[in-house]
Short mmCIF file of C-alpha atoms in Angstrom, two decimals:
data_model
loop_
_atom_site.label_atom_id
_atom_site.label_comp_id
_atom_site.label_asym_id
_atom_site.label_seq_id
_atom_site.Cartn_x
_atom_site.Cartn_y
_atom_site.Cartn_z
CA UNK A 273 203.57 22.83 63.30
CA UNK A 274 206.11 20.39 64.62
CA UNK A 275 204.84 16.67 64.39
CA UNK A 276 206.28 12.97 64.93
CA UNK A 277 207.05 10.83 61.96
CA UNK A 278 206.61 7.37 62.74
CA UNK A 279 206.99 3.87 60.78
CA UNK A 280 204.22 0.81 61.93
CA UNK A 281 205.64 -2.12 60.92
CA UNK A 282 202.80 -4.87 60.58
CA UNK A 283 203.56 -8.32 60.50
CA UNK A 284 201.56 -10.30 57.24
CA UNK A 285 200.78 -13.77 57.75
CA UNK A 286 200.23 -16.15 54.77
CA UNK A 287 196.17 -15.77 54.25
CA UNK A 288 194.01 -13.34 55.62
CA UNK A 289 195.19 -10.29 58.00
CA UNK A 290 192.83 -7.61 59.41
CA UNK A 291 195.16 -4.91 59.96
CA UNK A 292 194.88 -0.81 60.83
CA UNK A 293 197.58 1.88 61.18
CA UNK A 294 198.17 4.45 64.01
CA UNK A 295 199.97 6.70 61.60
CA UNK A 296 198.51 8.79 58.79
CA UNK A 297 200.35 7.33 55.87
CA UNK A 298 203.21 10.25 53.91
CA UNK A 299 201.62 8.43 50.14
CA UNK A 300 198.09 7.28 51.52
CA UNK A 301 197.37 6.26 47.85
CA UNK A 302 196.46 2.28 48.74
CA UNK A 303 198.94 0.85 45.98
CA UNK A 304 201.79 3.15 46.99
CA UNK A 305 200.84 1.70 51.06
CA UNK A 306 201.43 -1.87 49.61
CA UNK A 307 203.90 -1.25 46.63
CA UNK A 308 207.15 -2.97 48.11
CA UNK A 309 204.87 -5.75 48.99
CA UNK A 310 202.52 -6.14 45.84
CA UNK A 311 203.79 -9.44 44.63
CA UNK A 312 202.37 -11.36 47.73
CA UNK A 313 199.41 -8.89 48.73
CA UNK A 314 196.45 -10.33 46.59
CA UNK A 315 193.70 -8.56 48.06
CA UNK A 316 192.07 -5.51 50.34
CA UNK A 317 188.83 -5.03 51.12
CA UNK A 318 187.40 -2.07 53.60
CA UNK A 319 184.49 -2.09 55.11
CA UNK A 320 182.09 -1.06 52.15
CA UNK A 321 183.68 -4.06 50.61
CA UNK A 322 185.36 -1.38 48.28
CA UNK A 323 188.59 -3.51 47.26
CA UNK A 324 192.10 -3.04 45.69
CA UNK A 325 194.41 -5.52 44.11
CA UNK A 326 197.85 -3.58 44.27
CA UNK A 327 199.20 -6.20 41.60
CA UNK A 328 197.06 -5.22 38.50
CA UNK A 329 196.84 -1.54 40.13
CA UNK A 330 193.49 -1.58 40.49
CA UNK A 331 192.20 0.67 43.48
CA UNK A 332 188.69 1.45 44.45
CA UNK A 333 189.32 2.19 47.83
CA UNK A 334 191.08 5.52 46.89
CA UNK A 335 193.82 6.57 50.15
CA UNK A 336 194.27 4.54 53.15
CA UNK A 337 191.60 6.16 56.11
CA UNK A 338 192.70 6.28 59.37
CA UNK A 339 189.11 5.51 60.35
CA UNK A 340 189.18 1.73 58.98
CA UNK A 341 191.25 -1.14 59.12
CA UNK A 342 191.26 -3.74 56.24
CA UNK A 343 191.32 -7.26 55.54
CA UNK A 344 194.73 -8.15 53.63
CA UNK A 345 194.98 -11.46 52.23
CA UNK A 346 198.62 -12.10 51.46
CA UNK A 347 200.42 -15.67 49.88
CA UNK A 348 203.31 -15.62 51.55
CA UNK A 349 204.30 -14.03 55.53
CA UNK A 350 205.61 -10.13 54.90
CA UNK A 351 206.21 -6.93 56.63
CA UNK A 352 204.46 -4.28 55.91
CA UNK A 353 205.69 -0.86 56.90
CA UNK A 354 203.90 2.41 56.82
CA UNK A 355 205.62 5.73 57.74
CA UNK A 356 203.72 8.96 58.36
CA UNK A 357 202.55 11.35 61.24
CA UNK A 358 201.34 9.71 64.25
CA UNK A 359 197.74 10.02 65.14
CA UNK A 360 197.27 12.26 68.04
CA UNK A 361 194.65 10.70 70.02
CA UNK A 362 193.89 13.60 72.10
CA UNK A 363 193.09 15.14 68.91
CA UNK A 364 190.91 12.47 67.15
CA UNK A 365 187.57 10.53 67.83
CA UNK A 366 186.12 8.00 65.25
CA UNK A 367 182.36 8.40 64.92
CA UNK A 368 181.16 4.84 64.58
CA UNK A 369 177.69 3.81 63.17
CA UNK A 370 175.05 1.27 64.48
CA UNK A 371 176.03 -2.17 62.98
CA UNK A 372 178.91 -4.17 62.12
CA UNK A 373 182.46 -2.12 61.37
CA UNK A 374 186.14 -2.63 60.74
CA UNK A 375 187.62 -0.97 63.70
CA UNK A 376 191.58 0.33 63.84
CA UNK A 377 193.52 0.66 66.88
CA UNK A 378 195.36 4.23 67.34
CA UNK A 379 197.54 3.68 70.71
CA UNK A 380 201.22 2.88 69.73
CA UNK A 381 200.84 0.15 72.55
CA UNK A 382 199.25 -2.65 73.79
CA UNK A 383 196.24 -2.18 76.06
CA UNK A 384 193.35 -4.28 77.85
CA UNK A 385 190.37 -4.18 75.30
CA UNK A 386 188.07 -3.47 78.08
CA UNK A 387 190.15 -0.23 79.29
CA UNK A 388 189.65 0.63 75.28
CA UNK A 389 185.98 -0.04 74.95
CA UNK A 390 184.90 1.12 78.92
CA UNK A 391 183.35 4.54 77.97
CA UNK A 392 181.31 2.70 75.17
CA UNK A 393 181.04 -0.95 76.16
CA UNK A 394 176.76 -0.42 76.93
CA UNK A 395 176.51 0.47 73.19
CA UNK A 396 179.25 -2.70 71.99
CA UNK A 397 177.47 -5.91 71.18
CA UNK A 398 180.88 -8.10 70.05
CA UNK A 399 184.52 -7.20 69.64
CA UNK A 400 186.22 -9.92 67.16
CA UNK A 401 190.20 -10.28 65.74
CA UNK A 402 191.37 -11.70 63.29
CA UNK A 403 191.92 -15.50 65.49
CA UNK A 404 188.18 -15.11 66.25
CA UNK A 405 188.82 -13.80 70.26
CA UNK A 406 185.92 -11.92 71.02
CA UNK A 407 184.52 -9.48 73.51
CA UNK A 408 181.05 -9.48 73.96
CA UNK A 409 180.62 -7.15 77.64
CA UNK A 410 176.78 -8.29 78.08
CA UNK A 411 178.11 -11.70 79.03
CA UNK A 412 181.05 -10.79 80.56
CA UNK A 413 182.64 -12.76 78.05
CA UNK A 414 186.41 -11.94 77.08
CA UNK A 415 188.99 -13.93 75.03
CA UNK A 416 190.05 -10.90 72.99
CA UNK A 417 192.08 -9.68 75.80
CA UNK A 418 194.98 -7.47 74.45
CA UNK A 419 194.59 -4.64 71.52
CA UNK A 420 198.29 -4.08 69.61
CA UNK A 421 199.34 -1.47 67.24
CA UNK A 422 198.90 -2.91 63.76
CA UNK A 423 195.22 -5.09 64.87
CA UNK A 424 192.35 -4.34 63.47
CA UNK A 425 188.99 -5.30 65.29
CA UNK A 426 185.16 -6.52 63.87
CA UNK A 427 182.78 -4.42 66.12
CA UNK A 428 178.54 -4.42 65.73
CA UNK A 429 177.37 -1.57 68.11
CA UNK A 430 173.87 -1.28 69.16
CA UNK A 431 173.61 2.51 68.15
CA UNK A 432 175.78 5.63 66.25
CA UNK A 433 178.54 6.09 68.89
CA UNK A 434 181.84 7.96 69.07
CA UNK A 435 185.23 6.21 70.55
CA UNK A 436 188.18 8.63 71.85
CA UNK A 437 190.94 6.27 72.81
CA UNK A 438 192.28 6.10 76.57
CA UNK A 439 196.08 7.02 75.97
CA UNK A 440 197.32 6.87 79.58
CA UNK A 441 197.16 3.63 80.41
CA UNK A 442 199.40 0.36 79.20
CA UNK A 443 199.39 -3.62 79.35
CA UNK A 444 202.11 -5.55 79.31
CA UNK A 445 200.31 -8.50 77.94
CA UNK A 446 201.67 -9.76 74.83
CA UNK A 447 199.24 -11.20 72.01
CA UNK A 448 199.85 -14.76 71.82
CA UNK A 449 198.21 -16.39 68.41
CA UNK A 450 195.74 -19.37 69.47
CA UNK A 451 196.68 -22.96 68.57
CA UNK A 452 193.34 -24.26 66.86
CA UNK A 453 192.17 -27.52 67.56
CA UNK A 454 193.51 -29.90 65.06
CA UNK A 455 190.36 -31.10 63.75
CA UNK A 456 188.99 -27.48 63.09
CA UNK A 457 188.80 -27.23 59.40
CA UNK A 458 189.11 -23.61 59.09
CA UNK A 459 189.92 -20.85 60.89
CA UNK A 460 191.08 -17.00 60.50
CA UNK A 461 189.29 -16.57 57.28
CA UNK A 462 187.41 -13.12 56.41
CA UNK A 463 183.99 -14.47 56.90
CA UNK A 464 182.97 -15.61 60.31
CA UNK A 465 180.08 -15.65 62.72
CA UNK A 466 179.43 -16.30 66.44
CA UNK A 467 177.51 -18.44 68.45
CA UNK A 468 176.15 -17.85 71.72
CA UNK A 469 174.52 -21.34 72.63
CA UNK A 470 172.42 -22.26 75.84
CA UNK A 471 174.32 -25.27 77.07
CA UNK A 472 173.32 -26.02 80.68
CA UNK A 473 174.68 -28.32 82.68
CA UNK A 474 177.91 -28.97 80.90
CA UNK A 475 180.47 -26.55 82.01
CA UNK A 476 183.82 -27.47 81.35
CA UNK A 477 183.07 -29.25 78.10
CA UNK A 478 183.86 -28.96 74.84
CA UNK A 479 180.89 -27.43 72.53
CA UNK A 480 181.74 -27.66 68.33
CA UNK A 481 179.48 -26.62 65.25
CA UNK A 482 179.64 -28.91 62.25
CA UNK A 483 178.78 -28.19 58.96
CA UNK A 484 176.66 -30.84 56.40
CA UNK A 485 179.70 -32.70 56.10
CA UNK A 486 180.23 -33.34 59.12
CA UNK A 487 183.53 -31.02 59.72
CA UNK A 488 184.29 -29.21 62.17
CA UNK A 489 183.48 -25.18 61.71
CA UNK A 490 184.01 -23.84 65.21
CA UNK A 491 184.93 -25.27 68.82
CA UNK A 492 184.62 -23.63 72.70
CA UNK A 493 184.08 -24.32 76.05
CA UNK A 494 180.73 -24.16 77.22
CA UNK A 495 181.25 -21.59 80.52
CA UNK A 496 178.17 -20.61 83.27
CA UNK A 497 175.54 -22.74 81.23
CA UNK A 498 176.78 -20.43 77.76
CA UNK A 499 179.51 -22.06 74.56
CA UNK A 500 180.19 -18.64 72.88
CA UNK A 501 183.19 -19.31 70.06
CA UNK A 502 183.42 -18.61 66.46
CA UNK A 503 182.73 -20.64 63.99
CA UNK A 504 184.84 -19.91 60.30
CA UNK A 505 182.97 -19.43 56.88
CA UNK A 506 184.50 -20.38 53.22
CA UNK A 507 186.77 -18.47 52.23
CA UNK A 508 186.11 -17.21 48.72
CA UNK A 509 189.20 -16.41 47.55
CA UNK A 510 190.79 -20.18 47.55
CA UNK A 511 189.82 -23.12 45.73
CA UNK A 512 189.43 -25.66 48.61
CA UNK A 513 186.62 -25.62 51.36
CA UNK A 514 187.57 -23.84 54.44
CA UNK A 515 184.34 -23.24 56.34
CA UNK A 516 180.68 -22.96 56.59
CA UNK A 517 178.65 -22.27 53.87
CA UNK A 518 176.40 -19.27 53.73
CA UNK A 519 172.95 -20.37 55.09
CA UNK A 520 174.13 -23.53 55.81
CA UNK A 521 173.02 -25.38 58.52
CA UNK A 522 175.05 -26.50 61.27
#
């Protein structure tokens, strides 16, 4: 069988990265994936919050699955590159289950995350990324925007589903990183929620959650009598406050 090798190059930002590959990695083996990177790469998790710390070796996710992506928390900006066979999506589906999952993105190029979801979007309750843009198609809500190789996506659907990716057709919109409101205390950590807040009367304003200190936790814009944003949690793995507590209340 003749097949294409390709190499994904992902771009690691200093702290947390939710990342997924359209290639099926040569060495899938998770610290072989991240061995010319180990010094920086900290931490993986998968979506069974199975984990692997490639600088002590220690691996209980097993090989890199096509069928997740993975929060990477990284101390310094890196590239991460992963050569294999690209993933034929006329061959593959991913069978998703009811509830929140790590999503990856196949396509080797950027595409409108409605044009991705359209076949599924009745069963699709929210869409997140890593910056907290979110899809959420009962509201007609959409900040996500553009899906790029190398992004991996937070999805809760409704019920079991199955997603076959729409390889015909293209955006040429770029993914532009947000700038965060300077007074936002944290942001693109691995634990995050959303709210979806009745605000009536105010459109056009600014709507922000606080947390018992009185910091700012999440910001938007309320928008036809709704403020839907995220708002960040702590982030566990650093020794400063970064974000809401769990069950605290805002």
């Amino acid at each position: 069988n003749t097949y294409f090798l390709d190499t994904l190059n992902i771009n690691l930002y200093l702290g947390w990265n939710l990342i997924s590959s359209n290639v099926i990695p040569n060495e899938a083996d998770m610290n072989f994936v991240f061995n010319e990177i180990s010094s920086d790469v900290v931490y993986i998790r998968n979506n069974n919050n199975q984990r692997c710390f490639p600088q002590y070796a220690i691996n209980e996710i097993g090989n890199w699955n096509i069928n997740d992506a993975y929060w990477v928390f990284s101390v310094d900006e890196n590239n991460l590159n992963i050569t294999g066979k690209r993933i034929e999506t006329t061959n593959y589906s991913i069978n998703l289950s009811s509830g929140w999952t790590l999503l990856p993105y196949w396509l080797n190029f950027n595409q409108d995350c409605e044009i991705t979801f359209k076949d599924i979007k009745d069963n699709l309750l929210i869409a997140k990324d890593l910056y907290g843009n979110l899809y959420i198609p009962s509201y007609n809500f959409n900040t996500l925007k553009t899906i790029t190789p190398g992004m991996g996506l937070q999805c809760y659907f409704k019920d079991n589903t199955t997603l076959i990716f729409d390889d015909t057709t293209k955006s040429n919109e770029e993914k532009i990183p947000p700038v965060f409101n300077e007074n936002l205390m944290g942001n693109c950590t691995s634990f995050s929620a959303v709210i979806i807040a009745n605000i009536v009367g105010y459109d056009g304003y600014s709507v922000a959650a606080y947390n018992s200190q009185d910091q700012m936790v999440g910001i938007g814009t309320a928008k036809n009598d709704y403020a839907i944003f995220t708002v960040w949690g702590e982030d566990y793995l650093t020794h400063n406050l970064h974000g809401a507590l769990i069950n605290e209340l805002l």
